[in-house]
Tab-separated table of C-alpha atoms in Angstrom:
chain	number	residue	atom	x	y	z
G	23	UNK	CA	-7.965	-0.596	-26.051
G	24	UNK	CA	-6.975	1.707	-23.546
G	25	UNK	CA	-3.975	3.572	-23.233
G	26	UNK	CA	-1.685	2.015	-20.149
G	27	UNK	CA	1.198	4.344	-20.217
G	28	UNK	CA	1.850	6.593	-17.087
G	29	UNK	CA	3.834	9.266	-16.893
G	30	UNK	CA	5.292	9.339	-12.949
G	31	UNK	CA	6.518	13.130	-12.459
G	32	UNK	CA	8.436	12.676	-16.127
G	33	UNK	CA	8.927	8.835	-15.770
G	34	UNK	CA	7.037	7.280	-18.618
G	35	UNK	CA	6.628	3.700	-18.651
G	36	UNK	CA	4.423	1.831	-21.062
G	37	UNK	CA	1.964	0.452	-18.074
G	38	UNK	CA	2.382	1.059	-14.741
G	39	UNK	CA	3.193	-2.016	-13.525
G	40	UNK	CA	6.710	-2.205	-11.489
G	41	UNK	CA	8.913	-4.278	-9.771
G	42	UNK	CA	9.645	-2.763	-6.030
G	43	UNK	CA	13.484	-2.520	-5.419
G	44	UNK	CA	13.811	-5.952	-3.274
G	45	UNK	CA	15.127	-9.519	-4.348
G	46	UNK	CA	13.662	-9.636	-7.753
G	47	UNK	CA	15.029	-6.536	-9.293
G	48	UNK	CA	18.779	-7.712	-7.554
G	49	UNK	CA	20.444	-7.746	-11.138
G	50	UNK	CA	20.132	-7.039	-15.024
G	51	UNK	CA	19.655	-10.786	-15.833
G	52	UNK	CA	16.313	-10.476	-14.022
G	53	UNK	CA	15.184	-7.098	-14.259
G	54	UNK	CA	15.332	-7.908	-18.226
G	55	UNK	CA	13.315	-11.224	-18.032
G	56	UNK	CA	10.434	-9.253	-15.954
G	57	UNK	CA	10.945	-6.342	-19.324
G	58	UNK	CA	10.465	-9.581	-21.106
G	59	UNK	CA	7.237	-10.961	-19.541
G	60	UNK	CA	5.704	-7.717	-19.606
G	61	UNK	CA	6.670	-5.268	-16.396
G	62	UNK	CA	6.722	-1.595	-17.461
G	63	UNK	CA	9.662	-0.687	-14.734
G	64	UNK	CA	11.799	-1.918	-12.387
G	65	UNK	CA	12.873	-0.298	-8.852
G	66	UNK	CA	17.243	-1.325	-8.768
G	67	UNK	CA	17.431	-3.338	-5.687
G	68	UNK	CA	19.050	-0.168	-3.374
G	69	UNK	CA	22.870	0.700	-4.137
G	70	UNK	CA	24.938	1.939	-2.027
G	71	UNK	CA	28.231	0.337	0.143
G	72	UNK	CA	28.125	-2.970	-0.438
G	73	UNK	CA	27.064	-5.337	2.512
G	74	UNK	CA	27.467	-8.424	4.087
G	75	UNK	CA	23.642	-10.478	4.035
G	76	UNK	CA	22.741	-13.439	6.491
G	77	UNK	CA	21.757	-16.717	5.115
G	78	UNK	CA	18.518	-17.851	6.143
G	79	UNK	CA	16.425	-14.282	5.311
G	80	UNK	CA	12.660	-14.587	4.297
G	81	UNK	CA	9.845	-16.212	6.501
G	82	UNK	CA	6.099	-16.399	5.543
G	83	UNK	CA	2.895	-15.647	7.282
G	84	UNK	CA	0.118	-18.396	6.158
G	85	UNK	CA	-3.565	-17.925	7.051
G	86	UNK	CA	-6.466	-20.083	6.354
G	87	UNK	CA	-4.604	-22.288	3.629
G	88	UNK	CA	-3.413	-19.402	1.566
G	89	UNK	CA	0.453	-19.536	1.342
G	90	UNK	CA	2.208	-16.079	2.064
G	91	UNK	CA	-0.426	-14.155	2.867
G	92	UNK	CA	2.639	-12.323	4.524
G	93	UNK	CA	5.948	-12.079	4.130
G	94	UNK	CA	9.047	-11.377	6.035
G	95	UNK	CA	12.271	-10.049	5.138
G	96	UNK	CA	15.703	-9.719	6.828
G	97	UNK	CA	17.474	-9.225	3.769
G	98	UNK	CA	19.506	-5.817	3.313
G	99	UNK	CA	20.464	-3.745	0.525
G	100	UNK	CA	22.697	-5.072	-2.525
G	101	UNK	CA	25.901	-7.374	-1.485
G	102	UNK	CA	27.231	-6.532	-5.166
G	103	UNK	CA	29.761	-4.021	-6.147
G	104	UNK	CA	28.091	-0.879	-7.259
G	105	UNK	CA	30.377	-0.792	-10.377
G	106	UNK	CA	28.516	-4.121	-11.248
G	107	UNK	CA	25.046	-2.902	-11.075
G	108	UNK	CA	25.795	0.175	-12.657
G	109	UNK	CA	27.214	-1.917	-15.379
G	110	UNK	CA	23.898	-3.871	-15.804
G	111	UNK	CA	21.811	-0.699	-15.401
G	112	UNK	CA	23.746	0.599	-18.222
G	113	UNK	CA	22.924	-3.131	-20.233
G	114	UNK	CA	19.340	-2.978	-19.493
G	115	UNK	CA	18.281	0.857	-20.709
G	116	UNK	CA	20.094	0.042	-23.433
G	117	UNK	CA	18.082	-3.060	-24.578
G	118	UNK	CA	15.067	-1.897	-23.061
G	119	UNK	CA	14.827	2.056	-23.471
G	120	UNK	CA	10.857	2.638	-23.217
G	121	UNK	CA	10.882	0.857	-19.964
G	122	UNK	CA	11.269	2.805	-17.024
G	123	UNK	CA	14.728	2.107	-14.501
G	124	UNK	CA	14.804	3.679	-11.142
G	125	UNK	CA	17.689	3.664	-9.114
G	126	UNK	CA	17.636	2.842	-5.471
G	127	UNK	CA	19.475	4.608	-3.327
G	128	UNK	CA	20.748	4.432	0.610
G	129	UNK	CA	23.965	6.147	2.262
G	130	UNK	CA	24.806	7.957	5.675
G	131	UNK	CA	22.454	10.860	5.889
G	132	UNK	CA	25.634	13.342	4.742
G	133	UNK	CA	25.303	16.111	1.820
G	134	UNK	CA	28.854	14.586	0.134
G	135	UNK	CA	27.635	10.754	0.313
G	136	UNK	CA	24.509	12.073	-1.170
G	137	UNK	CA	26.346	13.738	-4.087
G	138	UNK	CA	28.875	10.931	-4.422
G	139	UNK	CA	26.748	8.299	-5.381
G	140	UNK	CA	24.296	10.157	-7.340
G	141	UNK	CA	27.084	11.471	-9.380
G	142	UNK	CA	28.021	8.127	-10.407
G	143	UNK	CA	24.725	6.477	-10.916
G	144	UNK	CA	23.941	9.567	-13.569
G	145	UNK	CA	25.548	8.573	-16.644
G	146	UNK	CA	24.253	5.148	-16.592
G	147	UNK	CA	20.579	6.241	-18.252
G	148	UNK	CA	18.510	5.727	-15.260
G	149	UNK	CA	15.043	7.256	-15.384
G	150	UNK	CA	14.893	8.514	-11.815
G	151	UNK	CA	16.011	7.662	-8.588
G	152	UNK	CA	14.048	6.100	-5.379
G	153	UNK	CA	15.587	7.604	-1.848
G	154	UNK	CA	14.949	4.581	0.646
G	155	UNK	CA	14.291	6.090	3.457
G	156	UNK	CA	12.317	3.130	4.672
G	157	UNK	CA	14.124	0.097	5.260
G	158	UNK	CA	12.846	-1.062	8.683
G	159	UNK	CA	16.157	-3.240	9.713
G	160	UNK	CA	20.376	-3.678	9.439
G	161	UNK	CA	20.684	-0.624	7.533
G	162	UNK	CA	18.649	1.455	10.579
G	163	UNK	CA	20.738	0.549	12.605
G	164	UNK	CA	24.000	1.945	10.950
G	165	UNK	CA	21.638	5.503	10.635
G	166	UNK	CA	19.848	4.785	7.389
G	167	UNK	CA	16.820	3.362	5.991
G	168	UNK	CA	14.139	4.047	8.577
G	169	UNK	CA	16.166	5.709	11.254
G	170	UNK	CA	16.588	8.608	8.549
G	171	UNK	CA	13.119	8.181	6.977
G	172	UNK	CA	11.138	8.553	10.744
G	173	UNK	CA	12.766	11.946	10.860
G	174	UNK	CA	11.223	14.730	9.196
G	175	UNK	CA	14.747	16.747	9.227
G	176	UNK	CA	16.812	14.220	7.967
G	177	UNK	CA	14.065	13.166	4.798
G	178	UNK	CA	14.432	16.784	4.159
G	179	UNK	CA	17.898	17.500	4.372
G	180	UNK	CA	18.833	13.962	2.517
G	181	UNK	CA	15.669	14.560	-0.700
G	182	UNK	CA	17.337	18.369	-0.564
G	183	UNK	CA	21.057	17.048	-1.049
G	184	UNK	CA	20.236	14.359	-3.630
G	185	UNK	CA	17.981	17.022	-5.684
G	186	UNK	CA	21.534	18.958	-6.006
G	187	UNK	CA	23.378	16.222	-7.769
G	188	UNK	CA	19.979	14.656	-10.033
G	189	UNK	CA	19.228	15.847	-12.984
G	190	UNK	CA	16.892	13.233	-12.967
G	191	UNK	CA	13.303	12.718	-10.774
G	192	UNK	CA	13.593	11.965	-7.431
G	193	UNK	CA	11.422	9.777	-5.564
G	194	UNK	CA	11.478	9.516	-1.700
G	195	UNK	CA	10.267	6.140	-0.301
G	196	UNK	CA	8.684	6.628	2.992
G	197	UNK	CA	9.027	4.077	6.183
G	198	UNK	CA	5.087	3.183	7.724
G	199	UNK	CA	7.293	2.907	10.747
G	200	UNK	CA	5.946	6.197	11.814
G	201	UNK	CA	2.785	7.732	13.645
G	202	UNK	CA	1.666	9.711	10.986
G	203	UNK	CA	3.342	9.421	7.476
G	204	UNK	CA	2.183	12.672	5.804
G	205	UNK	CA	4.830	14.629	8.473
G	206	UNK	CA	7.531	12.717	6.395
G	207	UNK	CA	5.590	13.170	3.207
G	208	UNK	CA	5.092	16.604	3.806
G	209	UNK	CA	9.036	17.036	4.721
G	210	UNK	CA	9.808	15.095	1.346
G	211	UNK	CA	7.836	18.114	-0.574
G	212	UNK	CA	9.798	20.629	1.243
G	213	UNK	CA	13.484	19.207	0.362
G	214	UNK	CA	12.067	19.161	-2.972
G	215	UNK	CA	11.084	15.741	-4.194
G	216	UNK	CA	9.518	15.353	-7.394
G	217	UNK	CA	7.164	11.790	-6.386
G	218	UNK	CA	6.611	10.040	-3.154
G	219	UNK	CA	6.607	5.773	-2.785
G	220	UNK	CA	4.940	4.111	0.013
G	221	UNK	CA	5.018	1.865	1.670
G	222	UNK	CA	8.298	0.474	2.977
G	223	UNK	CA	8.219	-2.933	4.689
G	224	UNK	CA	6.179	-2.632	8.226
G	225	UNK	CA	8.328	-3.755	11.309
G	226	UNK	CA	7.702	-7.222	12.206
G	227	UNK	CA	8.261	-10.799	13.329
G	228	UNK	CA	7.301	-13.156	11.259
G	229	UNK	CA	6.780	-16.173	13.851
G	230	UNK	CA	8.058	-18.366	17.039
G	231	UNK	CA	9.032	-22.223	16.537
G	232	UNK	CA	6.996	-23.244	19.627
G	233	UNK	CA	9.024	-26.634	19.557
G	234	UNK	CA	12.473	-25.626	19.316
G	235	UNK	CA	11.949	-21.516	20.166
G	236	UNK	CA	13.716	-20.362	17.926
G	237	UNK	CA	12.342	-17.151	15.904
G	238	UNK	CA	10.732	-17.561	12.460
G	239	UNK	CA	13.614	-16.860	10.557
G	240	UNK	CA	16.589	-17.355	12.523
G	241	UNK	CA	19.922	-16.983	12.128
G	242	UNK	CA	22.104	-19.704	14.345
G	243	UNK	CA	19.679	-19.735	17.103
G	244	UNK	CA	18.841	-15.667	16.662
G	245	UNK	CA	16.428	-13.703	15.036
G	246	UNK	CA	15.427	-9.976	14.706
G	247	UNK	CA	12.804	-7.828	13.108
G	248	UNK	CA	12.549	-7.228	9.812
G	249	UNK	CA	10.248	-6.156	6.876
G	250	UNK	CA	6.547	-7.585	6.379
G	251	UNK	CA	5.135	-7.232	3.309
G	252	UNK	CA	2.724	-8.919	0.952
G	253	UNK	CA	-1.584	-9.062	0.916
G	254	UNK	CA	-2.082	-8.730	4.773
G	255	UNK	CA	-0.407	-5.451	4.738
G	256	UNK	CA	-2.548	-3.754	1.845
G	257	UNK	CA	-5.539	-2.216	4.277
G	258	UNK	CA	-2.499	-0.439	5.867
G	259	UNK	CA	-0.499	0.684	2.750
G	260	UNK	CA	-3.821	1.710	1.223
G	261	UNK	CA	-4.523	3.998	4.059
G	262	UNK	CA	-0.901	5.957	3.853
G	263	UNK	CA	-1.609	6.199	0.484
G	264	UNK	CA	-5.057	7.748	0.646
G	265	UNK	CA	-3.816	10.196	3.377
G	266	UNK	CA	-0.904	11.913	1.420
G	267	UNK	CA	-3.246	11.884	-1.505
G	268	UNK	CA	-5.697	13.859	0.174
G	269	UNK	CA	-3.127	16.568	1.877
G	270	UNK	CA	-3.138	19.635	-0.299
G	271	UNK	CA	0.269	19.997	0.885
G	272	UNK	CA	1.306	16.670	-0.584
G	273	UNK	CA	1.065	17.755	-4.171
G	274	UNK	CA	2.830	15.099	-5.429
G	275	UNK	CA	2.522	11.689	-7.535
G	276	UNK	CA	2.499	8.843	-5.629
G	277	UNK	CA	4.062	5.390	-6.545
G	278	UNK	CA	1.655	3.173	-4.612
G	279	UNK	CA	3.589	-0.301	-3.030
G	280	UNK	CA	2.118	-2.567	-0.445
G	281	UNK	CA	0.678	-6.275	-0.965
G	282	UNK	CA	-0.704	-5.598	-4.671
G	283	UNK	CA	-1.313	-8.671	-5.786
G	284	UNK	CA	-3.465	-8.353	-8.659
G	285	UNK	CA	-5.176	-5.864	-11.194
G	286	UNK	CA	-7.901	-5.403	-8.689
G	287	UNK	CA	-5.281	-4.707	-6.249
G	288	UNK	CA	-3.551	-1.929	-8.442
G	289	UNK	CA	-7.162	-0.391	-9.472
G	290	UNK	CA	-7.515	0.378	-6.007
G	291	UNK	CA	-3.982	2.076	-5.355
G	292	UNK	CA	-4.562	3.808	-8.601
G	293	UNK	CA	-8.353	5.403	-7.778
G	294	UNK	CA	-6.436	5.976	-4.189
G	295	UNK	CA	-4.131	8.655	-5.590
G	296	UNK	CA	-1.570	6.156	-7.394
G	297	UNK	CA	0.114	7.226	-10.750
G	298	UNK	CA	2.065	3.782	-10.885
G	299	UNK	CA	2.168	0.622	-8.417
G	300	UNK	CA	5.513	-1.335	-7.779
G	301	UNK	CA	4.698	-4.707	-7.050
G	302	UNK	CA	7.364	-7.110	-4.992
G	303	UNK	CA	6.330	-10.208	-2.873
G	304	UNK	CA	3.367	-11.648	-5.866
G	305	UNK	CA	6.196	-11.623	-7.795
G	306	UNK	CA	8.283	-13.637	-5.671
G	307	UNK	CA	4.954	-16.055	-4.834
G	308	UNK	CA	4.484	-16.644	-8.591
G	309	UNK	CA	7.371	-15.326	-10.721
G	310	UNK	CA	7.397	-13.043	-13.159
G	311	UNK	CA	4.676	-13.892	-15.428
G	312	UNK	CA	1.954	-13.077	-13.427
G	313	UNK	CA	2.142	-9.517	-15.030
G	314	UNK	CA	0.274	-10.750	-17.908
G	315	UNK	CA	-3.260	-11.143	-15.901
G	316	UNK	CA	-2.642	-7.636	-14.433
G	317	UNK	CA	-1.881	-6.234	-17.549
G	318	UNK	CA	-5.147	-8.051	-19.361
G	319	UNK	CA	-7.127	-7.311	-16.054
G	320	UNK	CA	-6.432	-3.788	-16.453
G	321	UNK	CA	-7.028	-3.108	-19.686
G	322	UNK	CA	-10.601	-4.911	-19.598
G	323	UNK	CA	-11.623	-2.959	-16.267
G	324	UNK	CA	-10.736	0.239	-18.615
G	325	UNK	CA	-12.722	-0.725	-21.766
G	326	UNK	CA	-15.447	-1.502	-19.653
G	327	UNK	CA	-15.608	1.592	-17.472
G	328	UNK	CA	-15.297	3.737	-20.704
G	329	UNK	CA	-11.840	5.141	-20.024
G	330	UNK	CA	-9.265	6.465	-22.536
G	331	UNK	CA	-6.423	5.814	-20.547
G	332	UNK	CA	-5.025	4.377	-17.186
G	333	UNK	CA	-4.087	8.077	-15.902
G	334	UNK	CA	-7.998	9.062	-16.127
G	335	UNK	CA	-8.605	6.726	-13.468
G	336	UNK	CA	-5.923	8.171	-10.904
G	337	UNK	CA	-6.861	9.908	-7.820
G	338	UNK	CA	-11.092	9.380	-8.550
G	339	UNK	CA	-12.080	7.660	-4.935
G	340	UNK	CA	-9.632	10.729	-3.114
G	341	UNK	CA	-12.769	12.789	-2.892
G	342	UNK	CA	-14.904	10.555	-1.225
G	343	UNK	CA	-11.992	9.422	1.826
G	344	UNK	CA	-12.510	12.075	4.555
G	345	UNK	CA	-12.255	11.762	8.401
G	346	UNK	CA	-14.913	9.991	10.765
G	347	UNK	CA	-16.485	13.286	11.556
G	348	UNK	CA	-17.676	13.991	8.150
G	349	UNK	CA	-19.894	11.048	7.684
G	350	UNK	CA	-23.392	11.278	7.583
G	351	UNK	CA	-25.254	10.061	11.014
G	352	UNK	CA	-28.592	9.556	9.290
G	353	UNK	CA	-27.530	6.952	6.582
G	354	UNK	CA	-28.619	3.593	7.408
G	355	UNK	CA	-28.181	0.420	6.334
G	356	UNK	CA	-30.070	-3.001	7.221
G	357	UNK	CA	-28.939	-6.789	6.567
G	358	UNK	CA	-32.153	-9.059	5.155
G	359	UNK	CA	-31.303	-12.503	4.718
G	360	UNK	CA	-32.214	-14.509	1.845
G	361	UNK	CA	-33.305	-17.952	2.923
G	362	UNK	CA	-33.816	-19.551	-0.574
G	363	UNK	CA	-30.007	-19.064	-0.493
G	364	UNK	CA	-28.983	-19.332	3.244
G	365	UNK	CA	-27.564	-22.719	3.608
G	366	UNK	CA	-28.723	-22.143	7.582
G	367	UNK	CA	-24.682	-23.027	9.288
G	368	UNK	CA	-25.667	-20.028	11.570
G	369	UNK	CA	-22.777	-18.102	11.624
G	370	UNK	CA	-24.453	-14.816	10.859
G	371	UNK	CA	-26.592	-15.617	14.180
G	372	UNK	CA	-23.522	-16.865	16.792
G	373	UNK	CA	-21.635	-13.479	15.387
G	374	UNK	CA	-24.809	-11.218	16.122
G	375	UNK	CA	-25.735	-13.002	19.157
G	376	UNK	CA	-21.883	-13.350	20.468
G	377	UNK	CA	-20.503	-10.477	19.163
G	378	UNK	CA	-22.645	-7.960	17.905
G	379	UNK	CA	-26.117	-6.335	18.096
G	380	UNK	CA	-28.622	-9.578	18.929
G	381	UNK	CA	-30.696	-8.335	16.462
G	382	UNK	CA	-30.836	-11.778	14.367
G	383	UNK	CA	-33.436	-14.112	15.542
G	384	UNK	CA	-34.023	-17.861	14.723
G	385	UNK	CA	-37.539	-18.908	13.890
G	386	UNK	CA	-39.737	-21.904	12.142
G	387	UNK	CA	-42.498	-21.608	9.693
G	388	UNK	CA	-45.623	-23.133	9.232
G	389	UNK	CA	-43.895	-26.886	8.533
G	390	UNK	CA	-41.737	-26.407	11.098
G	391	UNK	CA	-38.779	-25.479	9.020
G	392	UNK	CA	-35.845	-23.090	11.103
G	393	UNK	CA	-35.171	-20.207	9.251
G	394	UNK	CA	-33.513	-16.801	10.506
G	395	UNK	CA	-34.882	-12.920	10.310
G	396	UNK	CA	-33.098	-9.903	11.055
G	397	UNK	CA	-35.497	-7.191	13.346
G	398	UNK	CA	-34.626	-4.541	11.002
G	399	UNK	CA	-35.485	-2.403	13.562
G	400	UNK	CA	-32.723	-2.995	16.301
G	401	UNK	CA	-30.046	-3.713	13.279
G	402	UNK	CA	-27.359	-1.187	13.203
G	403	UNK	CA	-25.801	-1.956	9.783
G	404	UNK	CA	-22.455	-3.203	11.022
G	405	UNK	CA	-22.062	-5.608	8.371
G	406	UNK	CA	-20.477	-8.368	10.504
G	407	UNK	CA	-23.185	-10.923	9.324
G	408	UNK	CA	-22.429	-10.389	5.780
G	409	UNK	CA	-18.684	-10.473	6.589
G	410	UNK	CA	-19.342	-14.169	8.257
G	411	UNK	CA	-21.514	-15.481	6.118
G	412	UNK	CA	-20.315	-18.543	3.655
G	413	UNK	CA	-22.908	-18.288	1.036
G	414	UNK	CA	-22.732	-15.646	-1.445
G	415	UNK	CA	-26.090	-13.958	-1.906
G	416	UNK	CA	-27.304	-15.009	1.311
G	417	UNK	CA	-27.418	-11.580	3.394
G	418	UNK	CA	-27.702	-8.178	1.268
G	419	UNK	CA	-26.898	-4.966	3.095
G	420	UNK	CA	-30.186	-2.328	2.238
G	421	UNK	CA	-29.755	1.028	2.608
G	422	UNK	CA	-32.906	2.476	4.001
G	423	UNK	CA	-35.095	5.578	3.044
G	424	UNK	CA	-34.618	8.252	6.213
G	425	UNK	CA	-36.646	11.171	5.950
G	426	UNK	CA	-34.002	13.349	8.320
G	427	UNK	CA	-31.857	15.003	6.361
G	428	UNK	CA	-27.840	14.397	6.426
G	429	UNK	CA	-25.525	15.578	9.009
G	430	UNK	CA	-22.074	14.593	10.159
G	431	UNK	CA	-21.203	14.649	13.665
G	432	UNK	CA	-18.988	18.196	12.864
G	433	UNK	CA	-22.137	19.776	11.932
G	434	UNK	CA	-24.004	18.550	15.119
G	435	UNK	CA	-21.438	19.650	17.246
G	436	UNK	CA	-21.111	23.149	15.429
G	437	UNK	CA	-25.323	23.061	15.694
G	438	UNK	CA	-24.958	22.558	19.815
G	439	UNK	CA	-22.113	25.186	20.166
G	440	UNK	CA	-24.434	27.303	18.574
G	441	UNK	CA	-27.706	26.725	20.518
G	442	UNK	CA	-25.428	27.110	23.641
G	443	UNK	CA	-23.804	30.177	22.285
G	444	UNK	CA	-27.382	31.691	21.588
G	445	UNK	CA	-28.869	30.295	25.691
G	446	UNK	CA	-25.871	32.270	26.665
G	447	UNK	CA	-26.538	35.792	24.460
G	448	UNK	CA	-30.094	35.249	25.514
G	449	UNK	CA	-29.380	35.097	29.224
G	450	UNK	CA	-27.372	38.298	28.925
């Protein structure tokens, strides 16, 4: 069997399965049952000054029959007394001391609040702390969260003043709030941060009551933004991920977090650049247990790929993410439609026709039977009519032989500049 320890910038957990800091890591009684079923660490739900919480704080984005395909959260940090958790934290590294503990933390963006409460959280055995710097509502507001973390200055200054008081890791947890999230990632790496998570809960509102108008939660008649999370936001977290991963200025570990709901999921995340994955709203879907399928997932997907450990995996797909400019113009790929399989709904024909290239056309054979072929010819490859299509096995994309060689549009461009540069040397 594979090896499934990680080891997150001096973190080691036995797999690298966590629990984001959110509900479900709110207090020792749980974060042990999760150490129970299986999880290798827990994110603390974030300390700091204690706070008053709404009631009435999650909503849920359904699609298509599946149940919380999003998820929406108003909640804010801990309501408990910070000499409470830190009594638990204390409880739980001491029954559990292989599993990783991570302590997350949120104050006013000043150096002695900074010191304060790291001070106090160090003699409780954490393994590392988590700066949230991304918490999209309530706390912004008061200055924190993701009015720090959209800064570049402040994530600095704040990752800078908690690295004076830790003597453990420090991990900075970056808002997607933001244009472009490898200026904040970048600014972590200069205050001095040992890992990066990512991402933080994407602004959003979850849904209107079209009867009684009323936003989807609300709160005595009012709503406001808050935190989406959960499988619709993976593309998105996946792409953060994959562009710190490829910075060479970002060299740092990377926690990955953002709608991982499965093994599959985490592979991803962890070719992407992720050392570890922290996992938050499958858990909440369907409880704790459903660690044990990642966990078995995992270690299959290893054994079969040949690999020694879970860390060899890491970073492999980084290499092949670039920009849009360095893809090759001359690849091509075809759909060709297998009729023995095609169960002939026409989808793949209204999208092409509608929507895309009209290069799908609908025609009978000899018995009069309707079947459809693609004009391979006038097909660009898009891959809507696979995308569409019900059946599995009905439409394959082929990549086609092309005798030109490759080139990217940079190198056509730099080719042009250069015939122009040489029309102009000539003219002289």
């Amino acid at each position: 069997m594979a090896d499934l320890s990680i080891n997150l910038a001096g973190i080691k957990s036995p797999n690298p399965f966590w629990l984001a800091s959110a509900p479900p890591t709110n207090s020792g009684y749980q974060v042990q049952r999760a150490f129970e079923a299986g999880w290798g660490g827990a994110v603390w739900k974030t300390l700091g000054d204690p706070i008053l919480n709404v009631s009435s704080r999650f909503a849920a984005v359904s699609f298509n029959g599946q149940r919380v395909a999003g998820f929406n959260n108003i909640e804010l940090i801990t309501d408990r007394p910070l000499e409470v958790n830190l009594k638990e934290i204390y409880e739980t590294k001491k029954r559990f001391p292989d599993h990783a503990i991570i302590a997350s933390v949120m104050v006013e963006p000043q150096q002695e609040k900074w010191h304060e409460i790291i001070k106090r959280i160090e003699d409780v055995g954490v393994d590392g702390y988590e700066l949230n710097f991304g918490c999209p509502h309530g706390m912004a507001e008061r200055g924190m969260g993701a009015a720090s973390g959209q800064v570049p200055e402040l994530v600095e200054k704040q990752t800078y003043w908690a690295k004076e008081a830790a003597s453990k890791p420090v991990i900075v947890k970056l808002t997607p709030n933001i244009t472009d999230i490898t200026v904040t990632a970048e600014a972590a790496v200069r205050g001095g941060a040992d890992a990066i998570s990512m991402i933080n809960t994407i602004n959003s509102l979850a849904g209107v009551d079209i009867h009684s108008w009323n936003t989807i939660p609300h709160v005595g008649g009012k709503g406001a933004h808050g935190g989406y999370c959960g499988p619709a936001v993976k593309p998105i977290a996946l792409n953060m991920v994959a562009e710190c991963a490829r910075n060479p200025r970002i060299d740092l570990p990377i926690s990955g977090i953002g709608g991982i709901s499965n093994w599959q999921d985490a592979v991803e995340f962890l070719l992407m650049g992720s050392t570890g994955v922290q996992i938050c709203t499958a858990a909440m879907h369907h409880g704790f247990r459903i660690v044990e399928d990642m966990l078995e997932g995992l270690s299959n997907y290893l054994d079969e790929k040949g690999m020694a450990s879970v860390m060899d995996i890491v970073g492999r797909s980084v290499p092949r993410y670039s920009d849009w400019g360095n893809l090759d113009l001359n690849y091509k790929v075809v759909a060709r439609i297998n009729n023995d399989v095609c169960i002939n709904c026409n989808k793949c024909h209204i999208a092409c026709e509608d929507t895309s290239h009209q290069c799908i056309d609908m025609l009978k054979d000899s018995a009069g039977s309707s079947f459809l072929r693609v004009r391979e010819e006038d097909c660009v490859g898009c891959n809507l009519c696979s995308i569409v299509c019900p059946a599995d096995g009905a439409i394959d994309m082929i990549e086609l032989t092309n005798e030109l060689p490759p080139m990217t549009w940079n190198e056509r461009q730099a080719y042009l500049g250069g015939i122009e540069n040489e029309s102009v040397d000539f003219a002289k």
